[in-house]
PDB file of C-alpha atoms and ligand atoms in Angstrom:
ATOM      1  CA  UNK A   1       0.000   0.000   0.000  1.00  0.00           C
ATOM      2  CA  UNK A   2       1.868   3.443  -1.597  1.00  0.00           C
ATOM      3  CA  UNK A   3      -0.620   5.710  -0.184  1.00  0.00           C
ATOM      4  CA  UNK A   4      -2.272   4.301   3.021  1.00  0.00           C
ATOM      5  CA  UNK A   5      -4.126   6.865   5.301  1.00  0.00           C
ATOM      6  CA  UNK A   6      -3.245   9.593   2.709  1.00  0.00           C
ATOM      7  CA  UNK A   7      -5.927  12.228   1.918  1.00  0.00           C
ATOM      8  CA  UNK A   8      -6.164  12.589  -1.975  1.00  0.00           C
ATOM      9  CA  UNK A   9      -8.456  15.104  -3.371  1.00  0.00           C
ATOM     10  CA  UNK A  10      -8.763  13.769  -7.514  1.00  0.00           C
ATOM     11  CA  UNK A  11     -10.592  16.859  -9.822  1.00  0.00           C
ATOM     12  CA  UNK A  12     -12.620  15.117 -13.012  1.00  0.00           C
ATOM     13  CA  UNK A  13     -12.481  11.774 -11.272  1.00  0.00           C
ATOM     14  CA  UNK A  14     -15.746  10.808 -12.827  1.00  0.00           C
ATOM     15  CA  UNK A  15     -14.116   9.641 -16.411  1.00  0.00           C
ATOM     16  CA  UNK A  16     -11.057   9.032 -18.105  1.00  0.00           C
ATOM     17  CA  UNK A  17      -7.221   9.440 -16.230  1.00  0.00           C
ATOM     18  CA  UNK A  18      -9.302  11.331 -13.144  1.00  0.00           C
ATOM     19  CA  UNK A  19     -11.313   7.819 -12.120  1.00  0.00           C
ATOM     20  CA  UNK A  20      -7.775   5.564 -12.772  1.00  0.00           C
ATOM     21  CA  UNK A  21      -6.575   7.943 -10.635  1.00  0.00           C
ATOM     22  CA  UNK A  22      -9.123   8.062  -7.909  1.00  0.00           C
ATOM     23  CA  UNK A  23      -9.636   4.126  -8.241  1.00  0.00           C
ATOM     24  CA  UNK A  24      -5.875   3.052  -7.805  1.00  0.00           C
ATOM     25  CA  UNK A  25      -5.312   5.407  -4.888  1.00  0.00           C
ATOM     26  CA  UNK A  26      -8.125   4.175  -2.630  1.00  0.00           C
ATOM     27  CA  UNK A  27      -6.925   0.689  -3.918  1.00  0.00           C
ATOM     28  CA  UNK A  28      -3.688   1.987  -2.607  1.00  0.00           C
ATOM     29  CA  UNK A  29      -5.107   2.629   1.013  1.00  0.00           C
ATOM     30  CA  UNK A  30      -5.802   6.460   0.362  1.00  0.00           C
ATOM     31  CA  UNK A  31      -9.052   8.137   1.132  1.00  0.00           C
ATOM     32  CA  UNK A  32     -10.309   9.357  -2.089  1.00  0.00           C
ATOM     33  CA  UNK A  33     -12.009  13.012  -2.362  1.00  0.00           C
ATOM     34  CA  UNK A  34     -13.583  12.405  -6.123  1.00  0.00           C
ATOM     35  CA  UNK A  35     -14.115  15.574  -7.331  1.00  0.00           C
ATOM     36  CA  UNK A  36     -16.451  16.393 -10.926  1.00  0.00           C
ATOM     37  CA  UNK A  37     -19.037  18.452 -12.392  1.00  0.00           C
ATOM     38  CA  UNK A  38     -21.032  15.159 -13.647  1.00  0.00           C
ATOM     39  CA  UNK A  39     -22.796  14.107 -10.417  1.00  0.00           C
ATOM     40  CA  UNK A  40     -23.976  10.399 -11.925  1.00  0.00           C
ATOM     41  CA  UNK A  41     -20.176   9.702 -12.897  1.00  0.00           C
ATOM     42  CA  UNK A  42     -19.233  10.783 -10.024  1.00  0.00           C
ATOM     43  CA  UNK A  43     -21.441   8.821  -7.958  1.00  0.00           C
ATOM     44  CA  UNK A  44     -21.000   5.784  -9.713  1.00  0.00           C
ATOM     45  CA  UNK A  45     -16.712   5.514  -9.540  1.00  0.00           C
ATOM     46  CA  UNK A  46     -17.191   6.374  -5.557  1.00  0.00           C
ATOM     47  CA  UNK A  47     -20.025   3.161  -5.841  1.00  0.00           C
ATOM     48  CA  UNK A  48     -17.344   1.150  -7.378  1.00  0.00           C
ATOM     49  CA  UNK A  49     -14.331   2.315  -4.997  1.00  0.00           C
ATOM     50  CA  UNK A  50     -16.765   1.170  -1.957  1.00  0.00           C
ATOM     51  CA  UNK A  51     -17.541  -1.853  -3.579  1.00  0.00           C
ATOM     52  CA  UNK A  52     -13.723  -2.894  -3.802  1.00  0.00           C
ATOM     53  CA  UNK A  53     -13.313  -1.893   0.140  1.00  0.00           C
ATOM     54  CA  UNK A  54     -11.991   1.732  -0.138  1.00  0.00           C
ATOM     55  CA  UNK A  55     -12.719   5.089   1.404  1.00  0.00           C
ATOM     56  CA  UNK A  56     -13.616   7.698  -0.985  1.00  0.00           C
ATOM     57  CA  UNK A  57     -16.290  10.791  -0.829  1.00  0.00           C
ATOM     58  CA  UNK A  58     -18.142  12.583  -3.543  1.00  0.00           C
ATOM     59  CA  UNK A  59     -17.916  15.906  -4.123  1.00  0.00           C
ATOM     60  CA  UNK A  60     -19.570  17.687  -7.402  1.00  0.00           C
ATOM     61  CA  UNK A  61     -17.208  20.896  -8.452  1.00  0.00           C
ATOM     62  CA  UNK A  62     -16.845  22.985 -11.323  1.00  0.00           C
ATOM     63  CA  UNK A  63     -13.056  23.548 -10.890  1.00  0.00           C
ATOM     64  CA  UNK A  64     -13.249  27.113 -12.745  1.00  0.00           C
ATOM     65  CA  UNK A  65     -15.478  28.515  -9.767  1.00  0.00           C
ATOM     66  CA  UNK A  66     -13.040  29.640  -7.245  1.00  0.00           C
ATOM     67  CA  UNK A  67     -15.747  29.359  -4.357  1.00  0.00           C
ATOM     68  CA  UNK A  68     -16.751  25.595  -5.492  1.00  0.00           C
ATOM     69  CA  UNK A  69     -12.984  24.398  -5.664  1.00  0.00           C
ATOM     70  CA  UNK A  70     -12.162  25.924  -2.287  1.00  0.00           C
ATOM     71  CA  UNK A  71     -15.626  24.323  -0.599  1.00  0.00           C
ATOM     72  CA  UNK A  72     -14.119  20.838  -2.377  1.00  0.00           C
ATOM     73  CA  UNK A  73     -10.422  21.315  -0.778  1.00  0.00           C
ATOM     74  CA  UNK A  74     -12.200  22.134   2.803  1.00  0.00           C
ATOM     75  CA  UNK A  75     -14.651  19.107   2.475  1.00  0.00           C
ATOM     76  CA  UNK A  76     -11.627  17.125   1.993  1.00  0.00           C
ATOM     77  CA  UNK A  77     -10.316  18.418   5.549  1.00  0.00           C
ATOM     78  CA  UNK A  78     -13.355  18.554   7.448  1.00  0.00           C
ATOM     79  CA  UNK A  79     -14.423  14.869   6.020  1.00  0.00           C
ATOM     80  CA  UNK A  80     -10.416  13.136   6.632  1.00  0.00           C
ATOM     81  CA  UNK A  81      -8.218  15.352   8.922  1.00  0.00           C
ATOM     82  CA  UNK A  82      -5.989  16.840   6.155  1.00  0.00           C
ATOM     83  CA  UNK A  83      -5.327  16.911   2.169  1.00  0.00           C
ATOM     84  CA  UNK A  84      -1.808  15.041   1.700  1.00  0.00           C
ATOM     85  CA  UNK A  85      -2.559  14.839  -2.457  1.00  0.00           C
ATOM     86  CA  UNK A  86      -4.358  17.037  -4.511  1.00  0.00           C
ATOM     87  CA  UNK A  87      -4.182  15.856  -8.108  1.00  0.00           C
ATOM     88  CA  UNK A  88      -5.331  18.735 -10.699  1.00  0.00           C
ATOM     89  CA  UNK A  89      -6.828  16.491 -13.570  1.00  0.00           C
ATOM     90  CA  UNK A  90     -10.083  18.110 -14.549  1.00  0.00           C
ATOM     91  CA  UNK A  91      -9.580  19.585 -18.072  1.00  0.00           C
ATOM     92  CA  UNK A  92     -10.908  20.637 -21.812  1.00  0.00           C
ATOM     93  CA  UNK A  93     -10.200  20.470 -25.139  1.00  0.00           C
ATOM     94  CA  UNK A  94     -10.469  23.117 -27.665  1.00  0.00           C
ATOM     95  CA  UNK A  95     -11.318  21.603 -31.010  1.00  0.00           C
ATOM     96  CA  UNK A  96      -7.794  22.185 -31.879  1.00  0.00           C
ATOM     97  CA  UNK A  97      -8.831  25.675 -32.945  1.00  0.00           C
ATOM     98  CA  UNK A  98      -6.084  28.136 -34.176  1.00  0.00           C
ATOM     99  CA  UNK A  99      -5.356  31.291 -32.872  1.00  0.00           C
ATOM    100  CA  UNK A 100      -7.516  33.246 -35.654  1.00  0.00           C
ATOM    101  CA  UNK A 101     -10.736  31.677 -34.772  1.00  0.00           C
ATOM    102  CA  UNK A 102     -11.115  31.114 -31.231  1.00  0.00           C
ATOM    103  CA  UNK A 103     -13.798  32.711 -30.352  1.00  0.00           C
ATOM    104  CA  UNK A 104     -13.486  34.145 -27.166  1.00  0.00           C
ATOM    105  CA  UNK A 105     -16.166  32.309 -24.932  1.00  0.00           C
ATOM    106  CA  UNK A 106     -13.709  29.573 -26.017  1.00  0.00           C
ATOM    107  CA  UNK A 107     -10.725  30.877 -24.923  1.00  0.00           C
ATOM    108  CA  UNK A 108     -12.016  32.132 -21.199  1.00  0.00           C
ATOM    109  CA  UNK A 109     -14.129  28.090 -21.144  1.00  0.00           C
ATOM    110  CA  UNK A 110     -10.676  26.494 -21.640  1.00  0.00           C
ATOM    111  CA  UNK A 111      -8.310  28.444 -20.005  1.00  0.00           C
ATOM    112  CA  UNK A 112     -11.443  28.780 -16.756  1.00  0.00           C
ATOM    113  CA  UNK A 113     -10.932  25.141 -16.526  1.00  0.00           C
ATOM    114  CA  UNK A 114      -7.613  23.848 -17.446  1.00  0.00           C
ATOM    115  CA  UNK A 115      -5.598  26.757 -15.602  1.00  0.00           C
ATOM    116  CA  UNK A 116      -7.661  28.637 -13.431  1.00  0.00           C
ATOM    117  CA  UNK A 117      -8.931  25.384 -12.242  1.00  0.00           C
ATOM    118  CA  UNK A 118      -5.357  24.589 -11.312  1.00  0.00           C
ATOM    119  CA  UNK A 119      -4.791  27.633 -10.081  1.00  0.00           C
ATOM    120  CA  UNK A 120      -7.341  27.585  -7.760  1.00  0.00           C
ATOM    121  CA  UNK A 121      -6.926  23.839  -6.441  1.00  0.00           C
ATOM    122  CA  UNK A 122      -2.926  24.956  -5.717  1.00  0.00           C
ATOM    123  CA  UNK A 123      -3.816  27.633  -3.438  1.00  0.00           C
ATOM    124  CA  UNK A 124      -6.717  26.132  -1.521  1.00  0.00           C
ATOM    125  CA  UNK A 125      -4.691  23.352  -0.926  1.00  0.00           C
ATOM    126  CA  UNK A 126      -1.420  24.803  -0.323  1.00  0.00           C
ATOM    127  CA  UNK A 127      -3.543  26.974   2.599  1.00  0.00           C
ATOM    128  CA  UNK A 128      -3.477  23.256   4.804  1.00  0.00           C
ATOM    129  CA  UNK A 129      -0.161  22.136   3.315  1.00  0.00           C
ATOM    130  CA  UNK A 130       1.840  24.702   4.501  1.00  0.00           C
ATOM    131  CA  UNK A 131       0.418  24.666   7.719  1.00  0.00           C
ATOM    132  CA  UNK A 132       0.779  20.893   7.793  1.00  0.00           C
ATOM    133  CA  UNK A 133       4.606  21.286   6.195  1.00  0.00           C
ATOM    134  CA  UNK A 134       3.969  18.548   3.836  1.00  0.00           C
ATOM    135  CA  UNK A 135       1.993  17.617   0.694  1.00  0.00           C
ATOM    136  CA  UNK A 136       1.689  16.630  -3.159  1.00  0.00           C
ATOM    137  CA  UNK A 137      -0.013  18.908  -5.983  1.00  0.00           C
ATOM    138  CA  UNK A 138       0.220  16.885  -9.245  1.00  0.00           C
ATOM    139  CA  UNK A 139      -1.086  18.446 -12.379  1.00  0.00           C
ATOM    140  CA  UNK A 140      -2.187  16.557 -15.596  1.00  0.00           C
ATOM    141  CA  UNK A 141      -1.051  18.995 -18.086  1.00  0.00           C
ATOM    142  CA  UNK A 142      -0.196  17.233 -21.579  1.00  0.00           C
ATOM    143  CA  UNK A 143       2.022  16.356 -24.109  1.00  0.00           C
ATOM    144  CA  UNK A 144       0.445  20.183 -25.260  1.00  0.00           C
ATOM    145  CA  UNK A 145       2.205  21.515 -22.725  1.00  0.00           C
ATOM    146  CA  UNK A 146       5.493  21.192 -23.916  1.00  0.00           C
ATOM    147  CA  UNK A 147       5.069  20.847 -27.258  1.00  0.00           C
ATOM    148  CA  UNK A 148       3.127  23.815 -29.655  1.00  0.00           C
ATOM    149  CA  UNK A 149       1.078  21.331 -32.092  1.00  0.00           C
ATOM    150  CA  UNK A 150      -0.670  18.803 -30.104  1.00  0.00           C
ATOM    151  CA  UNK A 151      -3.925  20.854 -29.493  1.00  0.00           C
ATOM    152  CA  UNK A 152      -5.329  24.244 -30.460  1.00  0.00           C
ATOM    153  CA  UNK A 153      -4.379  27.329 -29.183  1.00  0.00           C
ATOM    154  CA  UNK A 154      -6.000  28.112 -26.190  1.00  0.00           C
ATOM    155  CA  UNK A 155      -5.629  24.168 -24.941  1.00  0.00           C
ATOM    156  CA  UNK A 156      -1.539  24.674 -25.705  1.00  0.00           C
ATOM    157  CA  UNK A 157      -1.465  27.943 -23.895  1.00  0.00           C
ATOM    158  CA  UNK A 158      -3.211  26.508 -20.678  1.00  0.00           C
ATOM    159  CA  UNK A 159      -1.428  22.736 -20.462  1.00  0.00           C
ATOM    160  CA  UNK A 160       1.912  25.582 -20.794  1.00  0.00           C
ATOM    161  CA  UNK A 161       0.791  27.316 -17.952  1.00  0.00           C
ATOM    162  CA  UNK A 162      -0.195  24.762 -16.060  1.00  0.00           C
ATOM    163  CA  UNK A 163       3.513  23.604 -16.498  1.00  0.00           C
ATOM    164  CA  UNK A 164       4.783  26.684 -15.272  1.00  0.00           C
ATOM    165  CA  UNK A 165       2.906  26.945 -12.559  1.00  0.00           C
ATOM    166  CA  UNK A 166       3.878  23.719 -11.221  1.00  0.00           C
ATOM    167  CA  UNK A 167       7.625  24.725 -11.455  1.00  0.00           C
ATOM    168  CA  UNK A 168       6.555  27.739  -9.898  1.00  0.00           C
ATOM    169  CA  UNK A 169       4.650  25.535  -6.756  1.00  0.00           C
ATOM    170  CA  UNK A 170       7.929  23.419  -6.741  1.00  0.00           C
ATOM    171  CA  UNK A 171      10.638  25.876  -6.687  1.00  0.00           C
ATOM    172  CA  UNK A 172       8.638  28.108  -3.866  1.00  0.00           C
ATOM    173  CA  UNK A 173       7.230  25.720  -1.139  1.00  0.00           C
ATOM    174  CA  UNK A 174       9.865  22.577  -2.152  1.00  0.00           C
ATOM    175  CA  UNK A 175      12.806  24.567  -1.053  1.00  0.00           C
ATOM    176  CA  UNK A 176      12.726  21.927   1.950  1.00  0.00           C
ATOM    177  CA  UNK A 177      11.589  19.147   0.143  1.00  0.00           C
ATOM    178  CA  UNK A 178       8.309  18.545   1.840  1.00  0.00           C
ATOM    179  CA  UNK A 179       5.920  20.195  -0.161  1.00  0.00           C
ATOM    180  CA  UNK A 180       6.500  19.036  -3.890  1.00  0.00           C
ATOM    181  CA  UNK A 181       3.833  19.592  -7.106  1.00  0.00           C
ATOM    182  CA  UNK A 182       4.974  17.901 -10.388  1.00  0.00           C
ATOM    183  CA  UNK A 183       3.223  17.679 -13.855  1.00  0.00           C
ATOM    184  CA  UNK A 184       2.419  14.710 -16.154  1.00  0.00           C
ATOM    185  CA  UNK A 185       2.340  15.426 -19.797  1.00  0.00           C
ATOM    186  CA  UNK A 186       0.082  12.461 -21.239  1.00  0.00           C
ATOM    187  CA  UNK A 187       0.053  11.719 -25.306  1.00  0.00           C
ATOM    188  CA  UNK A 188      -2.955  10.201 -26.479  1.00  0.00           C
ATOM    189  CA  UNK A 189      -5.117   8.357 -24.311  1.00  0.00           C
ATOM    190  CA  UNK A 190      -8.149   5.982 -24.627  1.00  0.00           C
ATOM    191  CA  UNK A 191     -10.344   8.738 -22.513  1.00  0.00           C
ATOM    192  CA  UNK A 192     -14.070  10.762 -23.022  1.00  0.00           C
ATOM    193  CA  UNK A 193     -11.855  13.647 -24.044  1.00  0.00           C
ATOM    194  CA  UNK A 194     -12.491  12.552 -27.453  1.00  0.00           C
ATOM    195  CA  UNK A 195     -16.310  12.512 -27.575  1.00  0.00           C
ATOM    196  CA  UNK A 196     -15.905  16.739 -27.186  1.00  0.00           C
ATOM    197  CA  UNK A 197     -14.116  17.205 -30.090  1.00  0.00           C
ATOM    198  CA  UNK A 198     -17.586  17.825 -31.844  1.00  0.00           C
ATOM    199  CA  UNK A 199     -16.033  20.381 -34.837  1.00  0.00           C
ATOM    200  CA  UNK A 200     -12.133  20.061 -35.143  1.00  0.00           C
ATOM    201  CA  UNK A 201     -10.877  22.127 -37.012  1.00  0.00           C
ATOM    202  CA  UNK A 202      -9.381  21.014 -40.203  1.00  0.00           C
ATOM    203  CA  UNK A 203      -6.267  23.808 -40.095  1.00  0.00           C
ATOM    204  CA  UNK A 204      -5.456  22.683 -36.678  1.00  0.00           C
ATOM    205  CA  UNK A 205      -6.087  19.031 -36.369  1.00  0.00           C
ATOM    206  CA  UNK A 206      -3.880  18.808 -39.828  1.00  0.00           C
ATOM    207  CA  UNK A 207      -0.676  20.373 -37.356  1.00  0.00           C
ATOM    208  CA  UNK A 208      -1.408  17.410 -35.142  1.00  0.00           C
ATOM    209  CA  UNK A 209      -2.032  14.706 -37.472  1.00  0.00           C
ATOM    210  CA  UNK A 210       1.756  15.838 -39.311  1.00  0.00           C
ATOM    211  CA  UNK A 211       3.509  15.075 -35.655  1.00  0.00           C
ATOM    212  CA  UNK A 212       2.296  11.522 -35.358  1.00  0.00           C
ATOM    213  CA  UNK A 213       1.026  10.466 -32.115  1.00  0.00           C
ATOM    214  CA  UNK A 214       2.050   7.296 -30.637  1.00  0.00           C
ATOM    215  CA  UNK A 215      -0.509   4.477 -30.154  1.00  0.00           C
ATOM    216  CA  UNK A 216      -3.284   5.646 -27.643  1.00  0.00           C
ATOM    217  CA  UNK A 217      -2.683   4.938 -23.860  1.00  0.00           C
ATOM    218  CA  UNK A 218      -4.909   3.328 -21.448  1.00  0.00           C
ATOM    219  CA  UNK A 219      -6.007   5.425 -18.905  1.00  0.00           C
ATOM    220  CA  UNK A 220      -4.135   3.076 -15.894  1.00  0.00           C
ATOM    221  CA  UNK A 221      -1.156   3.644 -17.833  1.00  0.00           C
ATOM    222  CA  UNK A 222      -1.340   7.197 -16.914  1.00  0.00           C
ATOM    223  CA  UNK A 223      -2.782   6.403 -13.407  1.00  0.00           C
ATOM    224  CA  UNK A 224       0.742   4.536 -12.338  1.00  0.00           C
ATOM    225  CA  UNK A 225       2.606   7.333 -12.652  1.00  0.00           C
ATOM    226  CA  UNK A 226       0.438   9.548 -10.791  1.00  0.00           C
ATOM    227  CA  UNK A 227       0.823   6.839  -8.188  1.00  0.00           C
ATOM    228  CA  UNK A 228       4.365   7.464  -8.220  1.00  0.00           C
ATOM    229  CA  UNK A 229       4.373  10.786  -7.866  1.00  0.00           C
ATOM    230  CA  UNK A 230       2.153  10.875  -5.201  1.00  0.00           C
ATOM    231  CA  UNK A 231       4.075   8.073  -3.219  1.00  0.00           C
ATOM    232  CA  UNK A 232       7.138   8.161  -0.914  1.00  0.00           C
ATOM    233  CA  UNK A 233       8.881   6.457  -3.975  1.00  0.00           C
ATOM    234  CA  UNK A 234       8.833  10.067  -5.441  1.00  0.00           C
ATOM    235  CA  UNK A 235      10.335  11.930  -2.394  1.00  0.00           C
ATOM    236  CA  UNK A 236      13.119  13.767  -4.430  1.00  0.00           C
ATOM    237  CA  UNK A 237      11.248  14.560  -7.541  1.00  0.00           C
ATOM    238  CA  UNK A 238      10.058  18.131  -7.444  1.00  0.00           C
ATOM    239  CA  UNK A 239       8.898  20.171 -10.087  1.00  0.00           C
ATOM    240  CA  UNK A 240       9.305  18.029 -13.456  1.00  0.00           C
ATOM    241  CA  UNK A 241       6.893  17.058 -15.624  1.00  0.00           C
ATOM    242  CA  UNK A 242       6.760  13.694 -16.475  1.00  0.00           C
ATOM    243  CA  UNK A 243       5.589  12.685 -20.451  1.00  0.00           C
ATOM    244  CA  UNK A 244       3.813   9.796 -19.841  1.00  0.00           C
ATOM    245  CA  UNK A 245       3.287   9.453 -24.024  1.00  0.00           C
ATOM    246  CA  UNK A 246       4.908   6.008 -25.602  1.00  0.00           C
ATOM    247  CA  UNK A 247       7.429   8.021 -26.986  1.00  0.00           C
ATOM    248  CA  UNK A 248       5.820  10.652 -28.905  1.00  0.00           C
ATOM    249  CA  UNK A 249       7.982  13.743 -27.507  1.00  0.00           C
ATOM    250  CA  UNK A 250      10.741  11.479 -28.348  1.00  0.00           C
ATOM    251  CA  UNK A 251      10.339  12.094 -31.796  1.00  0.00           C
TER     252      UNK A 251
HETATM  253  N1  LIG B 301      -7.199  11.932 -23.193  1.00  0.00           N
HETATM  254  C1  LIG B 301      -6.094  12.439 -23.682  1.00  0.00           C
HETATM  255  O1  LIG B 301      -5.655  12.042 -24.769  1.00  0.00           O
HETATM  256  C2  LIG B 301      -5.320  13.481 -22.898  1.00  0.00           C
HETATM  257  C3  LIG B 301      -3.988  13.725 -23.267  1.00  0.00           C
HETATM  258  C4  LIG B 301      -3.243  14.643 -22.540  1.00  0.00           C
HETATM  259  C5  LIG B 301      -3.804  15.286 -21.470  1.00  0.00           C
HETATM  260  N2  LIG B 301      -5.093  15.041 -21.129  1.00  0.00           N
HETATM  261  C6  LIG B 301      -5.615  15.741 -19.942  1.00  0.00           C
HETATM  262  O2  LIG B 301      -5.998  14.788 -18.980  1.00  0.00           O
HETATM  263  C7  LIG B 301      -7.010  15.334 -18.135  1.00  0.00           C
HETATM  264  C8  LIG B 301      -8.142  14.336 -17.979  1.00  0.00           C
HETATM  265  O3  LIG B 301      -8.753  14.152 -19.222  1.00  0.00           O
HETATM  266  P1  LIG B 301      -9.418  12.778 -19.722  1.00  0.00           P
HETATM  267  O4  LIG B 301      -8.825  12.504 -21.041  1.00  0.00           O
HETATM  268  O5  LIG B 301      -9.376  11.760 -18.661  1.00  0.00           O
HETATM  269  O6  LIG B 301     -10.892  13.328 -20.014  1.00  0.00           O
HETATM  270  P2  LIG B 301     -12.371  12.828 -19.674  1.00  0.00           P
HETATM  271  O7  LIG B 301     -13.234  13.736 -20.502  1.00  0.00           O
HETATM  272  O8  LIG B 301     -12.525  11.363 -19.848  1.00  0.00           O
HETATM  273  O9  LIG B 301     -12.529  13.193 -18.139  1.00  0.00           O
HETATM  274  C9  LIG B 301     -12.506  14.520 -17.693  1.00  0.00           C
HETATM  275  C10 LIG B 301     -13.426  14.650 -16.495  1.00  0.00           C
HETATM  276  O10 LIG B 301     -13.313  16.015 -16.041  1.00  0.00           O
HETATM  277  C11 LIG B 301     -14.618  16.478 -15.744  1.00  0.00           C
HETATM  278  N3  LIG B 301     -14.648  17.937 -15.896  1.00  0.00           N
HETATM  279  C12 LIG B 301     -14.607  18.650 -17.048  1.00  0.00           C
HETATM  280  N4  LIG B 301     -14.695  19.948 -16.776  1.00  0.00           N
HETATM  281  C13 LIG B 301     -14.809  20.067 -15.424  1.00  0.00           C
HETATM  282  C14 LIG B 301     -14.956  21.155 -14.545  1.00  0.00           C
HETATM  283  N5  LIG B 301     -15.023  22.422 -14.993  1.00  0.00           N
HETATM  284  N6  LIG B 301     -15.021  20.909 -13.226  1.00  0.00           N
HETATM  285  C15 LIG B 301     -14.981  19.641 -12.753  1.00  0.00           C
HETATM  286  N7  LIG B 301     -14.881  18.568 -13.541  1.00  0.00           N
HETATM  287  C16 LIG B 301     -14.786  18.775 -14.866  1.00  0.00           C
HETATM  288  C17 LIG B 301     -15.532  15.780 -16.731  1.00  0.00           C
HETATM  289  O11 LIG B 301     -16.873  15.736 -16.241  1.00  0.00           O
HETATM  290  C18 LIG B 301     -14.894  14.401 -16.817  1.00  0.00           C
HETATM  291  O12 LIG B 301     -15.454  13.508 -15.866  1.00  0.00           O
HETATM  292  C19 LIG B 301      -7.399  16.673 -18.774  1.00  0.00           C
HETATM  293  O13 LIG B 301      -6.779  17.724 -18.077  1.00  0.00           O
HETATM  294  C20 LIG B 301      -6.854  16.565 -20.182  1.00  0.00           C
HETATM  295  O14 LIG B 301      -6.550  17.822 -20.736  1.00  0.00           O
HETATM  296  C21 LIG B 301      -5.868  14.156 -21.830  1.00  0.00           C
END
C-alpha cells in the first residue's frame, strides 16, 4: 500500500485518467475526495471504490469557480483530517482551434478550466499544506504543454501554464523538500476527451495529425505514474513534468 491513510483530493475523477486515478489510490489505502461536475459519474466511480473496500467521498465541483474548488479542498479536511494529495486532472479540449478563430467564450471556457482550475486547487490546498509542512499537488497537463502542435491554441497555452505553474509551486514551497507539485504530460489516451471534439478544425487538427502520435494509452497507464508521484517512492522529484506518451515527444 503506496498511499495508506493519505488524503487525496482527484478533480474530473468521474471519467477518463481522473477515475484511474481516484480508483488506484483508494486501492492503494488512500481516502479518495472524487471531485467532478457530472454528479452520476461521479457517484457511480465512488459506488465502485466502496464496492472494492476503499474510502472515498463525492464531491460535485466545477473547478473554474473559485468558491466551489475551495468548498471541495475544505470538504476534503473537514471529512479526513488533512489533504496530503491534490491531483489537478479536470480539463478541456479546444477543437484544436487556431489562434484566428477562437472565439473568445472559447478561450475564457478552456483556459477557466484547465488553468484557473489549477490555479485555484494549488492555493486552496497549499492553505493546509503549509500549515501541515507537507503535501503533493500533481497536475495533468499534456504532451500540449510542452510541445506547440498537439492541441489548439488556447488548450496549448493553458497545459503551458499549467507547467509553469507547477515549477513555480515546486521551486517556492519545495525549497525543503516537503511540499513538492509535479506535472504529467500524457500523449494520447483511450479517454471521453475525445467525444468533445464535436467540430475540429481542419487547419489545426492537420498540425497534429503531421507530428504523429504514438498508439493511444490506457487510462491506468497514466494512473501509475500519478501513483508514483504521489508516493514516498517520489520523495526527491520536485517540479518536473513527467511525459507519460509512448514516446511521442521522443520524436
Ligand atoms: N485523453 C487524452 O488524450 C489526454 C492527453 C493529454 C492530457 N489530457 C488531460 O488529462 C485530463 C483528464 O482528461 P481525460 O482525457 O481523462 O478526459 P475525460 O473527458 O474522460 O474526463 C474529464 C473529467 O473532467 C470532468 N470535468 C470537465 N470539466 C470540469 C470542470 N469544470 N469541473 C470539474 N470537472 C470537470 C468531466 O466531467 C470528466 O469527468 C485533462 O486535463 C486533459 O486535458 C488528456
Amino acid at each position: 500500500m503506496k498511499l495508506q491513510g493519505k488524503v487525496a483530493v482527484v478533480t474530473g475523477a468521474g471519467s477518463g485518467m481522473g477515475k484511474a486515478i481516484a480508483t488506484l489510490y483508494a486501492q492503494e489505502g488512500a481516502k479518495v475526495v472524487a471531485a467532478d461536475m457530472n454528479q452520476a459519474a461521479l457517484d457511480a466511480v465512488v459506488a465502485e471504490i466502496k464496492a472494492a473496500g476503499g474510502e472515498a467521498t463525492a464531491i460535485v465541483v466545477n473547478v473554474s469557480k473559485n468558491e466551489e474548488v475551495v468548498n471541495m479542498v475544505d470538504t476534503a479536511v473537514k471529512t479526513y483530517g488533512s489533504i496530503d494529495v491534490l491531483v489537478n486532472n479536470a480539463g478541456i479540449m479546444d477543437n484544436f482551434m487556431p489562434v484566428a478563430d477562437v472565439k473568445d467564450d472559447l478561450w475564457d471556457r478552456v483556459l477557466g478550466v484547465n488553468l484557473n482550475g489549477v490555479f485555484y486547487g494549488s492555493r486552496a490546498a497549499l492553505k493546509y499544506m503549509v500549515e501541515q509542512d507537507s503535501g503533493v499537488i500533481i497536475n495533468n497537463a499534456s504532451v500540449g504543454g510542452l510541445f506547440g502542435a498537439r492541441g489548439g491554441a488556447a488548450y496549448i497555452a493553458s497545459k503551458h501554464g499549467v507547467i509553469g505553474l507547477t515549477k513555480n509551486i515546486a521551486s517556492t514551497y519545495g525549497r525543503e523538500g516537503k511540499i513538492r507539485a509535479n506535472a504529467i504530460a500524457p500523449g494520447g489516451v483511450n479517454t471521453n476527451i475525445s467525444s468533445t471534439i464535436t467540430e475540429p478544425s481542419a487547419l489545426g487538427f492537420a498540425a497534429i495529425r503531421d507530428t504523429g502520435p504514438s498508439r493511444m494509452a490506457d487510462p491506468m497507464e497514466i494512473a501509475r505514474v500519478a501513483l508514483f508521484l504521489a508516493s514516498d517512492d517520489a520523495s526527491f522529484v520536485n517540479g518536473v513534468t513527467v511525459p507519460v506518451d509512448g514516446g511521442w515527444t521522443a520524436r
